[in-house]
mmCIF file of C-alpha atoms in Angstrom:
data_model
loop_
_atom_site.group_PDB
_atom_site.id
_atom_site.type_symbol
_atom_site.label_atom_id
_atom_site.label_comp_id
_atom_site.label_asym_id
_atom_site.label_seq_id
_atom_site.Cartn_x
_atom_site.Cartn_y
_atom_site.Cartn_z
ATOM 1 C CA MET O 1 0.000 0.000 0.000
ATOM 2 C CA GLN O 2 1.584 3.248 -1.145
ATOM 3 C CA TYR O 3 0.605 6.864 -0.550
ATOM 4 C CA PHE O 4 1.975 10.011 -2.145
ATOM 5 C CA THR O 5 1.930 13.456 -0.553
ATOM 6 C CA HIS O 6 2.744 16.942 -1.777
ATOM 7 C CA THR O 7 2.232 20.516 -0.581
ATOM 8 C CA LEU O 8 1.095 23.109 -3.104
ATOM 9 C CA SER O 9 2.790 26.496 -3.335
ATOM 10 C CA ASN O 10 0.095 28.076 -1.148
ATOM 11 C CA GLY O 11 0.113 25.473 1.636
ATOM 12 C CA ILE O 12 -2.754 23.231 0.515
ATOM 13 C CA ARG O 13 -1.697 19.637 1.109
ATOM 14 C CA LEU O 14 -2.311 16.811 -1.348
ATOM 15 C CA VAL O 15 -2.468 13.087 -0.572
ATOM 16 C CA HIS O 16 -3.068 10.353 -3.138
ATOM 17 C CA LYS O 17 -3.369 6.593 -3.221
ATOM 18 C CA PRO O 18 -3.105 5.069 -6.705
ATOM 19 C CA VAL O 19 -5.523 2.230 -7.446
ATOM 20 C CA ASP O 20 -6.209 0.337 -10.651
ATOM 21 C CA SER O 21 -9.902 1.151 -10.923
ATOM 22 C CA MET O 22 -12.209 2.790 -13.445
ATOM 23 C CA VAL O 23 -13.785 4.800 -10.613
ATOM 24 C CA ALA O 24 -11.901 7.528 -8.735
ATOM 25 C CA HIS O 25 -12.744 9.505 -5.607
ATOM 26 C CA CYS O 26 -11.410 12.956 -4.817
ATOM 27 C CA GLY O 27 -12.298 15.687 -2.350
ATOM 28 C CA ILE O 28 -11.126 18.580 -0.228
ATOM 29 C CA THR O 29 -11.218 18.425 3.568
ATOM 30 C CA ILE O 30 -11.220 21.721 5.452
ATOM 31 C CA ASN O 31 -10.155 21.864 9.080
ATOM 32 C CA ALA O 32 -13.245 23.831 10.060
ATOM 33 C CA GLY O 33 -16.564 22.665 11.444
ATOM 34 C CA SER O 34 -19.252 23.604 13.909
ATOM 35 C CA ARG O 35 -16.791 24.048 16.801
ATOM 36 C CA ASP O 36 -15.172 26.902 14.856
ATOM 37 C CA GLU O 37 -18.358 28.961 14.938
ATOM 38 C CA LEU O 38 -18.727 32.049 17.096
ATOM 39 C CA PRO O 39 -21.732 32.065 19.486
ATOM 40 C CA ALA O 40 -23.917 33.926 16.974
ATOM 41 C CA GLU O 41 -22.857 31.592 14.130
ATOM 42 C CA GLN O 42 -24.354 28.301 15.351
ATOM 43 C CA GLY O 43 -25.096 26.238 12.239
ATOM 44 C CA MET O 44 -22.954 28.400 9.933
ATOM 45 C CA ALA O 45 -20.465 25.694 8.844
ATOM 46 C CA HIS O 46 -23.286 23.372 7.787
ATOM 47 C CA PHE O 47 -25.248 26.232 6.200
ATOM 48 C CA ILE O 48 -22.251 27.127 4.032
ATOM 49 C CA GLU O 49 -21.914 23.485 2.978
ATOM 50 C CA HIS O 50 -25.452 23.778 1.574
ATOM 51 C CA LEU O 51 -24.950 27.169 -0.050
ATOM 52 C CA ILE O 52 -21.794 26.412 -2.010
ATOM 53 C CA PHE O 53 -23.937 24.293 -4.341
ATOM 54 C CA LYS O 54 -26.237 27.241 -5.121
ATOM 55 C CA GLY O 55 -24.132 29.241 -7.547
ATOM 56 C CA THR O 56 -20.705 30.657 -8.402
ATOM 57 C CA GLY O 57 -19.474 33.428 -10.664
ATOM 58 C CA LYS O 58 -19.623 31.088 -13.663
ATOM 59 C CA ARG O 59 -22.108 28.352 -12.694
ATOM 60 C CA LYS O 60 -25.724 28.345 -11.563
ATOM 61 C CA ALA O 61 -27.023 25.688 -9.179
ATOM 62 C CA TYR O 62 -28.235 23.461 -12.023
ATOM 63 C CA HIS O 63 -24.830 23.518 -13.728
ATOM 64 C CA ILE O 64 -23.053 22.693 -10.457
ATOM 65 C CA LEU O 65 -25.245 19.655 -9.858
ATOM 66 C CA SER O 66 -25.066 18.575 -13.513
ATOM 67 C CA HIS O 67 -21.309 19.016 -13.973
ATOM 68 C CA MET O 68 -20.382 15.620 -12.511
ATOM 69 C CA GLU O 69 -23.721 13.911 -13.122
ATOM 70 C CA ASN O 70 -23.458 14.556 -16.871
ATOM 71 C CA VAL O 71 -20.520 12.115 -16.933
ATOM 72 C CA GLY O 72 -22.108 9.667 -14.475
ATOM 73 C CA GLY O 73 -20.359 11.053 -11.421
ATOM 74 C CA GLU O 74 -21.635 12.209 -8.041
ATOM 75 C CA ILE O 75 -20.718 15.168 -5.849
ATOM 76 C CA ASN O 76 -21.489 15.362 -2.149
ATOM 77 C CA ALA O 77 -20.435 17.026 1.093
ATOM 78 C CA TYR O 78 -20.639 16.715 4.866
ATOM 79 C CA THR O 79 -20.043 18.930 7.883
ATOM 80 C CA GLY O 80 -18.629 17.644 11.162
ATOM 81 C CA LYS O 81 -17.704 19.165 14.495
ATOM 82 C CA GLU O 82 -14.166 19.879 13.292
ATOM 83 C CA ASP O 83 -14.169 19.439 9.524
ATOM 84 C CA THR O 84 -16.051 20.043 6.304
ATOM 85 C CA CYS O 85 -15.542 17.911 3.200
ATOM 86 C CA ILE O 86 -16.648 18.344 -0.410
ATOM 87 C CA TYR O 87 -15.977 15.277 -2.549
ATOM 88 C CA ALA O 88 -16.875 13.481 -5.753
ATOM 89 C CA SER O 89 -16.874 9.999 -7.289
ATOM 90 C CA PHE O 90 -16.361 9.706 -11.040
ATOM 91 C CA MET O 91 -14.724 7.822 -13.909
ATOM 92 C CA HIS O 92 -10.985 8.366 -13.513
ATOM 93 C CA ILE O 93 -10.660 10.197 -16.840
ATOM 94 C CA HIS O 94 -12.583 13.132 -15.318
ATOM 95 C CA TYR O 95 -10.136 14.294 -12.614
ATOM 96 C CA ALA O 96 -9.808 17.749 -14.190
ATOM 97 C CA ARG O 97 -13.582 18.167 -14.270
ATOM 98 C CA CYS O 98 -13.816 17.207 -10.582
ATOM 99 C CA LEU O 99 -11.034 19.510 -9.354
ATOM 100 C CA ASP O 100 -12.314 22.412 -11.444
ATOM 101 C CA LEU O 101 -15.786 22.091 -9.924
ATOM 102 C CA ILE O 102 -14.650 21.663 -6.312
ATOM 103 C CA SER O 103 -12.311 24.647 -6.579
ATOM 104 C CA ASP O 104 -15.074 26.766 -8.077
ATOM 105 C CA ILE O 105 -17.743 26.051 -5.451
ATOM 106 C CA VAL O 106 -15.396 26.192 -2.445
ATOM 107 C CA PHE O 107 -13.642 29.434 -3.378
ATOM 108 C CA HIS O 108 -15.908 31.261 -5.810
ATOM 109 C CA SER O 109 -19.454 30.773 -4.529
ATOM 110 C CA SER O 110 -21.558 33.896 -4.992
ATOM 111 C CA PHE O 111 -24.118 33.249 -2.204
ATOM 112 C CA PRO O 112 -27.128 34.854 -3.932
ATOM 113 C CA GLU O 113 -29.450 36.494 -1.392
ATOM 114 C CA LYS O 114 -32.456 34.619 -2.797
ATOM 115 C CA GLU O 115 -30.690 31.285 -2.262
ATOM 116 C CA ILE O 116 -29.652 32.256 1.273
ATOM 117 C CA GLN O 117 -33.271 32.879 2.251
ATOM 118 C CA LYS O 118 -34.503 29.723 0.498
ATOM 119 C CA GLU O 119 -31.840 27.515 2.077
ATOM 120 C CA LYS O 120 -32.693 28.777 5.557
ATOM 121 C CA ASP O 121 -36.110 27.154 5.160
ATOM 122 C CA VAL O 122 -34.509 23.935 3.892
ATOM 123 C CA VAL O 123 -32.154 23.648 6.881
ATOM 124 C CA ILE O 124 -34.871 24.589 9.387
ATOM 125 C CA ASP O 125 -36.972 21.781 7.900
ATOM 126 C CA GLU O 126 -33.961 19.470 8.326
ATOM 127 C CA ILE O 127 -33.709 20.519 11.988
ATOM 128 C CA ASN O 128 -37.416 19.850 12.525
ATOM 129 C CA SER O 129 -37.123 16.416 10.922
ATOM 130 C CA TYR O 130 -34.534 15.476 13.552
ATOM 131 C CA LYS O 131 -37.060 16.293 16.253
ATOM 132 C CA ASP O 132 -39.151 13.434 14.865
ATOM 133 C CA SER O 133 -36.162 11.075 15.295
ATOM 134 C CA PRO O 134 -35.367 10.855 19.025
ATOM 135 C CA GLY O 135 -32.833 8.096 18.419
ATOM 136 C CA GLU O 136 -30.791 10.609 16.409
ATOM 137 C CA GLN O 137 -31.485 13.835 18.273
ATOM 138 C CA ILE O 138 -30.436 12.371 21.608
ATOM 139 C CA PHE O 139 -26.806 12.196 20.420
ATOM 140 C CA ASP O 140 -26.797 15.934 19.693
ATOM 141 C CA ASP O 141 -28.375 16.697 23.048
ATOM 142 C CA PHE O 142 -25.848 14.441 24.791
ATOM 143 C CA ASP O 143 -23.026 16.412 23.158
ATOM 144 C CA GLY O 144 -24.597 19.492 24.702
ATOM 145 C CA LEU O 145 -24.605 17.806 28.105
ATOM 146 C CA VAL O 146 -20.982 16.616 28.039
ATOM 147 C CA PHE O 147 -19.577 19.728 26.316
ATOM 148 C CA LYS O 148 -21.861 22.243 27.992
ATOM 149 C CA ASP O 149 -21.119 25.906 27.211
ATOM 150 C CA HIS O 150 -18.549 24.905 24.585
ATOM 151 C CA PRO O 151 -18.837 24.914 20.758
ATOM 152 C CA LEU O 152 -18.382 21.115 20.656
ATOM 153 C CA GLY O 153 -21.712 20.873 22.461
ATOM 154 C CA ASN O 154 -23.607 22.790 19.780
ATOM 155 C CA ASN O 155 -25.759 21.050 17.190
ATOM 156 C CA ILE O 156 -24.039 20.974 13.783
ATOM 157 C CA LEU O 157 -27.309 22.042 12.128
ATOM 158 C CA GLY O 158 -27.626 25.074 14.401
ATOM 159 C CA THR O 159 -30.953 26.468 15.585
ATOM 160 C CA PRO O 160 -33.762 28.231 13.691
ATOM 161 C CA ARG O 161 -33.166 31.319 15.836
ATOM 162 C CA HIS O 162 -29.547 31.612 14.687
ATOM 163 C CA LEU O 163 -30.197 30.628 11.068
ATOM 164 C CA LYS O 164 -32.841 33.305 10.564
ATOM 165 C CA LYS O 165 -30.278 36.007 11.391
ATOM 166 C CA PHE O 166 -27.586 34.870 8.925
ATOM 167 C CA ARG O 167 -26.626 37.377 6.235
ATOM 168 C CA LYS O 168 -24.115 37.239 3.392
ATOM 169 C CA ASN O 169 -21.530 39.259 5.334
ATOM 170 C CA HIS O 170 -21.721 36.729 8.196
ATOM 171 C CA ILE O 171 -21.026 33.920 5.719
ATOM 172 C CA LEU O 172 -18.045 35.722 4.204
ATOM 173 C CA ASN O 173 -16.647 36.444 7.661
ATOM 174 C CA PHE O 174 -16.733 32.741 8.598
ATOM 175 C CA LEU O 175 -15.084 31.782 5.306
ATOM 176 C CA GLU O 176 -12.330 34.358 5.697
ATOM 177 C CA ARG O 177 -11.468 33.025 9.161
ATOM 178 C CA ASN O 178 -11.698 29.312 8.418
ATOM 179 C CA TYR O 179 -11.424 28.443 4.707
ATOM 180 C CA VAL O 180 -7.665 28.999 4.679
ATOM 181 C CA THR O 181 -5.140 27.154 2.524
ATOM 182 C CA HIS O 182 -2.945 25.864 5.350
ATOM 183 C CA GLU O 183 -5.978 24.073 6.832
ATOM 184 C CA MET O 184 -7.016 22.264 3.637
ATOM 185 C CA VAL O 185 -6.198 18.826 2.255
ATOM 186 C CA ILE O 186 -7.018 17.470 -1.201
ATOM 187 C CA SER O 187 -7.303 13.683 -0.967
ATOM 188 C CA SER O 188 -7.566 11.253 -3.855
ATOM 189 C CA VAL O 189 -7.907 7.526 -4.467
ATOM 190 C CA GLY O 190 -7.858 6.661 -8.137
ATOM 191 C CA ASN O 191 -6.069 5.728 -11.326
ATOM 192 C CA ILE O 192 -4.019 8.826 -12.157
ATOM 193 C CA ASP O 193 -0.300 9.568 -12.306
ATOM 194 C CA PHE O 194 0.650 11.541 -9.192
ATOM 195 C CA ASN O 195 2.641 14.153 -11.095
ATOM 196 C CA LYS O 196 -0.379 14.784 -13.315
ATOM 197 C CA LEU O 197 -2.547 15.133 -10.204
ATOM 198 C CA ILE O 198 -0.106 17.701 -8.787
ATOM 199 C CA ARG O 199 -0.297 19.721 -12.015
ATOM 200 C CA LEU O 200 -4.099 19.647 -11.954
ATOM 201 C CA ALA O 201 -4.181 20.645 -8.285
ATOM 202 C CA GLU O 202 -1.823 23.558 -8.957
ATOM 203 C CA ARG O 203 -3.941 24.622 -11.937
ATOM 204 C CA TYR O 204 -7.218 24.737 -10.020
ATOM 205 C CA PHE O 205 -6.041 25.510 -6.472
ATOM 206 C CA GLY O 206 -2.521 26.945 -6.759
ATOM 207 C CA HIS O 207 -3.692 30.459 -7.692
ATOM 208 C CA LEU O 208 -5.233 30.970 -4.250
ATOM 209 C CA PRO O 209 -3.179 33.165 -1.900
ATOM 210 C CA SER O 210 -1.553 31.451 1.076
ATOM 211 C CA SER O 211 -3.591 31.946 4.260
ATOM 212 C CA VAL O 212 -3.703 30.731 7.870
ATOM 213 C CA LYS O 213 -6.360 30.685 10.590
ATOM 214 C CA SER O 214 -6.761 33.991 12.380
ATOM 215 C CA LEU O 215 -8.720 32.733 15.396
ATOM 216 C CA PRO O 216 -7.669 29.754 17.558
ATOM 217 C CA ARG O 217 -10.238 27.199 18.676
ATOM 218 C CA GLU O 218 -11.837 27.704 22.060
ATOM 219 C CA ILE O 219 -10.046 25.647 24.707
ATOM 220 C CA LEU O 220 -11.967 23.000 26.620
ATOM 221 C CA ASN O 221 -13.819 23.958 29.763
ATOM 222 C CA GLY O 222 -14.262 21.828 32.878
ATOM 223 C CA TYR O 223 -16.460 18.737 32.983
ATOM 224 C CA HIS O 224 -18.554 17.111 35.649
ATOM 225 C CA ALA O 225 -20.978 14.219 35.292
ATOM 226 C CA GLU O 226 -24.652 15.071 35.000
ATOM 227 C CA THR O 227 -27.893 13.104 34.666
ATOM 228 C CA ARG O 228 -30.812 14.633 32.790
ATOM 229 C CA LEU O 229 -34.299 13.217 32.184
ATOM 230 C CA VAL O 230 -36.385 14.735 29.381
ATOM 231 C CA LYS O 231 -40.090 14.056 28.841
ATOM 232 C CA ARG O 232 -40.977 13.628 25.152
ATOM 233 C CA ARG O 233 -43.738 12.202 23.015
ATOM 234 C CA ASN O 234 -41.873 8.931 22.427
ATOM 235 C CA HIS O 235 -43.127 5.370 22.398
ATOM 236 C CA GLN O 236 -39.763 4.156 23.699
ATOM 237 C CA VAL O 237 -37.228 5.312 26.232
ATOM 238 C CA HIS O 238 -33.975 6.470 24.602
ATOM 239 C CA CYS O 239 -30.840 6.652 26.725
ATOM 240 C CA VAL O 240 -27.208 7.697 26.247
ATOM 241 C CA ILE O 241 -24.524 7.174 28.896
ATOM 242 C CA GLY O 242 -20.960 8.434 28.466
ATOM 243 C CA ASN O 243 -17.966 10.556 29.332
ATOM 244 C CA ARG O 244 -15.316 12.733 27.754
ATOM 245 C CA ALA O 245 -12.505 10.627 26.347
ATOM 246 C CA TYR O 246 -9.094 10.717 24.662
ATOM 247 C CA SER O 247 -8.097 13.009 21.810
ATOM 248 C CA ALA O 248 -7.076 11.779 18.361
ATOM 249 C CA ASP O 249 -3.345 11.937 19.144
ATOM 250 C CA ASP O 250 -3.515 10.414 22.639
ATOM 251 C CA ASP O 251 -1.376 7.310 23.179
ATOM 252 C CA LYS O 252 -4.402 5.568 24.744
ATOM 253 C CA LYS O 253 -6.649 6.084 21.727
ATOM 254 C CA THR O 254 -6.053 2.648 20.194
ATOM 255 C CA ALA O 255 -6.750 0.938 23.517
ATOM 256 C CA LEU O 256 -10.097 2.732 23.796
ATOM 257 C CA VAL O 257 -10.959 1.895 20.175
ATOM 258 C CA LEU O 258 -10.388 -1.773 21.027
ATOM 259 C CA LEU O 259 -12.247 -1.565 24.336
ATOM 260 C CA ASN O 260 -15.210 0.150 22.698
ATOM 261 C CA ASN O 261 -15.322 -2.579 20.050
ATOM 262 C CA ILE O 262 -15.412 -5.251 22.743
ATOM 263 C CA LEU O 263 -18.151 -3.456 24.650
ATOM 264 C CA GLY O 264 -20.569 -2.289 21.970
ATOM 265 C CA GLY O 265 -18.972 -2.261 18.544
ATOM 266 C CA PRO O 266 -20.675 -3.345 15.311
ATOM 267 C CA GLY O 267 -20.163 -7.058 15.976
ATOM 268 C CA LEU O 268 -23.299 -8.861 17.155
ATOM 269 C CA ASN O 269 -21.096 -10.618 19.719
ATOM 270 C CA SER O 270 -20.326 -7.367 21.559
ATOM 271 C CA ARG O 271 -20.778 -7.602 25.311
ATOM 272 C CA LEU O 272 -23.653 -5.142 25.427
ATOM 273 C CA ASN O 273 -25.535 -6.839 22.599
ATOM 274 C CA MET O 274 -25.078 -10.271 24.149
ATOM 275 C CA ALA O 275 -26.018 -9.199 27.694
ATOM 276 C CA VAL O 276 -28.905 -6.828 27.050
ATOM 277 C CA ARG O 277 -30.418 -7.985 23.764
ATOM 278 C CA GLU O 278 -29.543 -11.640 23.211
ATOM 279 C CA LYS O 279 -29.648 -12.909 26.799
ATOM 280 C CA HIS O 280 -32.468 -10.785 28.224
ATOM 281 C CA GLY O 281 -34.295 -9.460 25.144
ATOM 282 C CA LEU O 282 -34.607 -5.985 26.626
ATOM 283 C CA CYS O 283 -33.897 -3.924 23.507
ATOM 284 C CA TYR O 284 -33.436 -4.084 19.763
ATOM 285 C CA ASN O 285 -30.610 -1.581 19.408
ATOM 286 C CA ILE O 286 -27.705 -1.101 21.806
ATOM 287 C CA GLU O 287 -24.251 0.142 20.853
ATOM 288 C CA SER O 288 -21.255 2.100 22.070
ATOM 289 C CA HIS O 289 -19.219 4.756 20.270
ATOM 290 C CA TYR O 290 -15.879 6.499 20.609
ATOM 291 C CA GLN O 291 -15.366 9.758 18.710
ATOM 292 C CA PRO O 292 -11.910 11.344 19.056
ATOM 293 C CA TYR O 293 -11.440 15.055 18.355
ATOM 294 C CA SER O 294 -8.271 17.124 18.045
ATOM 295 C CA ASP O 295 -8.047 17.911 21.766
ATOM 296 C CA THR O 296 -10.625 15.656 23.449
ATOM 297 C CA GLY O 297 -13.017 12.822 22.664
ATOM 298 C CA LEU O 298 -16.415 11.366 23.491
ATOM 299 C CA PHE O 299 -17.289 7.864 24.665
ATOM 300 C CA SER O 300 -20.981 6.989 24.677
ATOM 301 C CA ILE O 301 -23.440 4.107 24.920
ATOM 302 C CA TYR O 302 -26.885 4.257 23.340
ATOM 303 C CA LEU O 303 -29.913 2.052 23.925
ATOM 304 C CA GLY O 304 -33.619 2.246 23.204
ATOM 305 C CA THR O 305 -36.164 0.131 25.057
ATOM 306 C CA ASP O 306 -39.685 0.061 26.494
ATOM 307 C CA HIS O 307 -40.375 2.078 29.628
ATOM 308 C CA GLU O 308 -40.879 -1.040 31.752
ATOM 309 C CA PHE O 309 -37.408 -2.382 30.839
ATOM 310 C CA ILE O 310 -35.249 0.742 31.110
ATOM 311 C CA ASP O 311 -34.082 0.382 34.725
ATOM 312 C CA ARG O 312 -33.102 -3.235 34.185
ATOM 313 C CA ALA O 313 -31.368 -2.456 30.883
ATOM 314 C CA VAL O 314 -29.339 0.416 32.367
ATOM 315 C CA GLY O 315 -28.397 -1.838 35.277
ATOM 316 C CA LEU O 316 -27.046 -4.440 32.853
ATOM 317 C CA VAL O 317 -25.066 -1.766 30.986
ATOM 318 C CA LEU O 318 -23.481 -0.548 34.221
ATOM 319 C CA ARG O 319 -22.672 -4.147 35.163
ATOM 320 C CA GLU O 320 -20.817 -4.646 31.859
ATOM 321 C CA LEU O 321 -18.821 -1.469 32.486
ATOM 322 C CA GLU O 322 -17.992 -2.737 35.959
ATOM 323 C CA ARG O 323 -16.767 -6.036 34.495
ATOM 324 C CA LEU O 324 -14.385 -4.173 32.184
ATOM 325 C CA ARG O 325 -13.095 -2.049 35.082
ATOM 326 C CA GLU O 326 -12.556 -4.940 37.476
ATOM 327 C CA LYS O 327 -11.691 -8.026 35.447
ATOM 328 C CA GLN O 328 -8.706 -8.079 33.126
ATOM 329 C CA LEU O 329 -9.192 -9.804 29.777
ATOM 330 C CA GLY O 330 -7.608 -13.215 29.425
ATOM 331 C CA SER O 331 -5.023 -13.821 26.718
ATOM 332 C CA LEU O 332 -7.484 -15.707 24.482
ATOM 333 C CA GLN O 333 -10.176 -13.020 24.888
ATOM 334 C CA LEU O 334 -7.650 -10.319 24.040
ATOM 335 C CA LYS O 335 -6.416 -12.190 20.979
ATOM 336 C CA ARG O 336 -9.974 -12.651 19.673
ATOM 337 C CA ALA O 337 -10.801 -8.990 20.267
ATOM 338 C CA LYS O 338 -7.722 -7.861 18.351
ATOM 339 C CA LEU O 339 -8.448 -10.194 15.434
ATOM 340 C CA GLN O 340 -12.015 -8.918 15.234
ATOM 341 C CA LEU O 341 -10.986 -5.250 15.176
ATOM 342 C CA GLN O 342 -8.189 -5.883 12.680
ATOM 343 C CA GLY O 343 -10.642 -7.653 10.391
ATOM 344 C CA GLN O 344 -13.159 -4.826 10.615
ATOM 345 C CA VAL O 345 -10.478 -2.257 9.792
ATOM 346 C CA ALA O 346 -9.288 -4.330 6.819
ATOM 347 C CA ILE O 347 -12.835 -4.523 5.443
ATOM 348 C CA SER O 348 -13.237 -0.747 5.804
ATOM 349 C CA PHE O 349 -10.104 -0.300 3.668
ATOM 350 C CA GLU O 350 -11.883 -2.125 0.832
ATOM 351 C CA SER O 351 -14.003 0.975 0.211
ATOM 352 C CA ASN O 352 -11.991 3.418 -1.893
ATOM 353 C CA LEU O 353 -14.481 6.185 -1.100
ATOM 354 C CA ASN O 354 -14.127 5.660 2.649
ATOM 355 C CA GLU O 355 -10.358 5.576 2.315
ATOM 356 C CA MET O 356 -10.295 8.843 0.370
ATOM 357 C CA LEU O 357 -12.311 10.519 3.133
ATOM 358 C CA SER O 358 -10.084 8.950 5.779
ATOM 359 C CA LEU O 359 -6.914 10.173 4.054
ATOM 360 C CA GLY O 360 -8.085 13.774 4.239
ATOM 361 C CA LYS O 361 -8.951 13.486 7.928
ATOM 362 C CA SER O 362 -5.654 11.772 8.750
ATOM 363 C CA ILE O 363 -3.575 14.525 7.172
ATOM 364 C CA ILE O 364 -5.668 17.179 8.957
ATOM 365 C CA LEU O 365 -5.314 15.494 12.360
ATOM 366 C CA TYR O 366 -1.855 13.917 12.208
ATOM 367 C CA ASN O 367 -0.207 15.187 9.005
ATOM 368 C CA LYS O 368 0.632 11.555 8.224
ATOM 369 C CA ILE O 369 -1.021 8.348 7.039
ATOM 370 C CA ASP O 370 -1.064 5.051 8.899
ATOM 371 C CA THR O 371 -1.095 2.052 6.572
ATOM 372 C CA LEU O 372 -3.228 -0.981 7.370
ATOM 373 C CA GLU O 373 -0.077 -2.742 8.551
ATOM 374 C CA GLN O 374 0.772 0.108 10.934
ATOM 375 C CA ILE O 375 -2.771 0.156 12.321
ATOM 376 C CA ASN O 376 -2.587 -3.596 12.912
ATOM 377 C CA GLN O 377 0.710 -3.139 14.746
ATOM 378 C CA LYS O 378 -0.828 -0.522 17.039
ATOM 379 C CA ILE O 379 -3.735 -2.851 17.826
ATOM 380 C CA GLU O 380 -1.332 -5.732 18.447
ATOM 381 C CA LYS O 381 0.646 -3.685 20.993
ATOM 382 C CA VAL O 382 -2.354 -3.057 23.268
ATOM 383 C CA THR O 383 -2.097 -5.046 26.511
ATOM 384 C CA ALA O 384 -4.811 -6.340 28.835
ATOM 385 C CA SER O 385 -3.402 -4.124 31.568
ATOM 386 C CA GLU O 386 -3.789 -1.031 29.356
ATOM 387 C CA LEU O 387 -7.411 -1.939 28.643
ATOM 388 C CA LEU O 388 -8.060 -2.203 32.376
ATOM 389 C CA ASP O 389 -6.513 1.227 32.991
ATOM 390 C CA VAL O 390 -8.527 2.802 30.174
ATOM 391 C CA ALA O 391 -11.759 1.221 31.436
ATOM 392 C CA ASN O 392 -11.165 2.664 34.901
ATOM 393 C CA GLU O 393 -10.482 6.119 33.481
ATOM 394 C CA VAL O 394 -13.175 6.461 30.829
ATOM 395 C CA MET O 395 -15.861 4.272 32.429
ATOM 396 C CA ASP O 396 -15.449 5.626 35.951
ATOM 397 C CA PRO O 397 -19.042 5.745 37.287
ATOM 398 C CA ALA O 398 -18.351 9.087 38.975
ATOM 399 C CA ARG O 399 -17.622 10.620 35.545
ATOM 400 C CA LEU O 400 -20.466 9.072 33.547
ATOM 401 C CA SER O 401 -23.200 11.420 32.371
ATOM 402 C CA MET O 402 -26.630 10.152 31.336
ATOM 403 C CA LEU O 403 -29.369 11.615 29.163
ATOM 404 C CA MET O 404 -32.729 9.889 28.951
ATOM 405 C CA TYR O 405 -35.790 10.652 26.827
ATOM 406 C CA LYS O 406 -38.862 9.263 28.603
ATOM 407 C CA PRO O 407 -42.405 9.098 27.203
ATOM 408 C CA ARG O 408 -44.848 11.657 28.557
#
């Protein structure tokens, strides 16, 4: 597995993995997301992601959407807490078309006033649709509980109150602060000579002046565990339990990734799934998550169940956390857990689209790429003793917050 990297004359970084495939994937990742918003800008990063498809100096919305689709390609985007990505999938002969379009919409969007007003209604409708999905909204509300009074706790979509006040000058101000060349990575997985890709990147992105972020991210505030019960018009009880966790560059990150996989990862043999669903039949969906950020992280467990089962289900969850804190994994258990995680990672590498997105994030966070072999080595180095230490830190009952949606 081979990766190539290059830095353009203005500081934009380029990372490429050559593959022998008719289909290529390419995008730009920007180190700016909802946590980079000022208090009055809640929802701005996501709002801009919508608006860049609405028109540039040389393309109207229809031409933007048709530019890749006319050759069978697709263009898409997402906004996260710390990043925004605009990317495309296409036949590999159309790299120039892709880079031309992405450069145009990211750097030359015109933000027509009519489109700004129209898109406000679209995003507000998106926000309202989440209110009909408690199993999704509870994760946003839990972020707000664990990262209270901090931008990481804000909903990526923002609020209708903030969105209604957005004007074009507010949009341009956010872009000037955050869409800077030294915080951008072009990532590619496809069948193209790397030197040709460099020339194309310089052609479509190299003319931009070098720029750096003018405003540092807000530092983390203090944290204390909190339990909150919310009455809603739900049929089920929805519950999230969790704690702040390790950052993306923490030495203990891999251990927590492994521990999370053992506890409530995607495998149906996870401890939570076996104990709460398979053995006792108390819920349909139960899972745990670990999301690392640049300077912190979030560990969480989600479950949905009937009102009559919730106390018993939460008790079983807490018992599984206690087991991980008190009983060290045996050598055979540890070996199986490592093999499972290594297999899951290997399967994820089979998706060229996922790998292209991952390459951009890796350069943003670490300025380097870990190969599959290097990831496997990191997993292999984790010891049972380290897992025990991590469990006692992250799953400490005194530091676990809980948010519960209960039916009215």
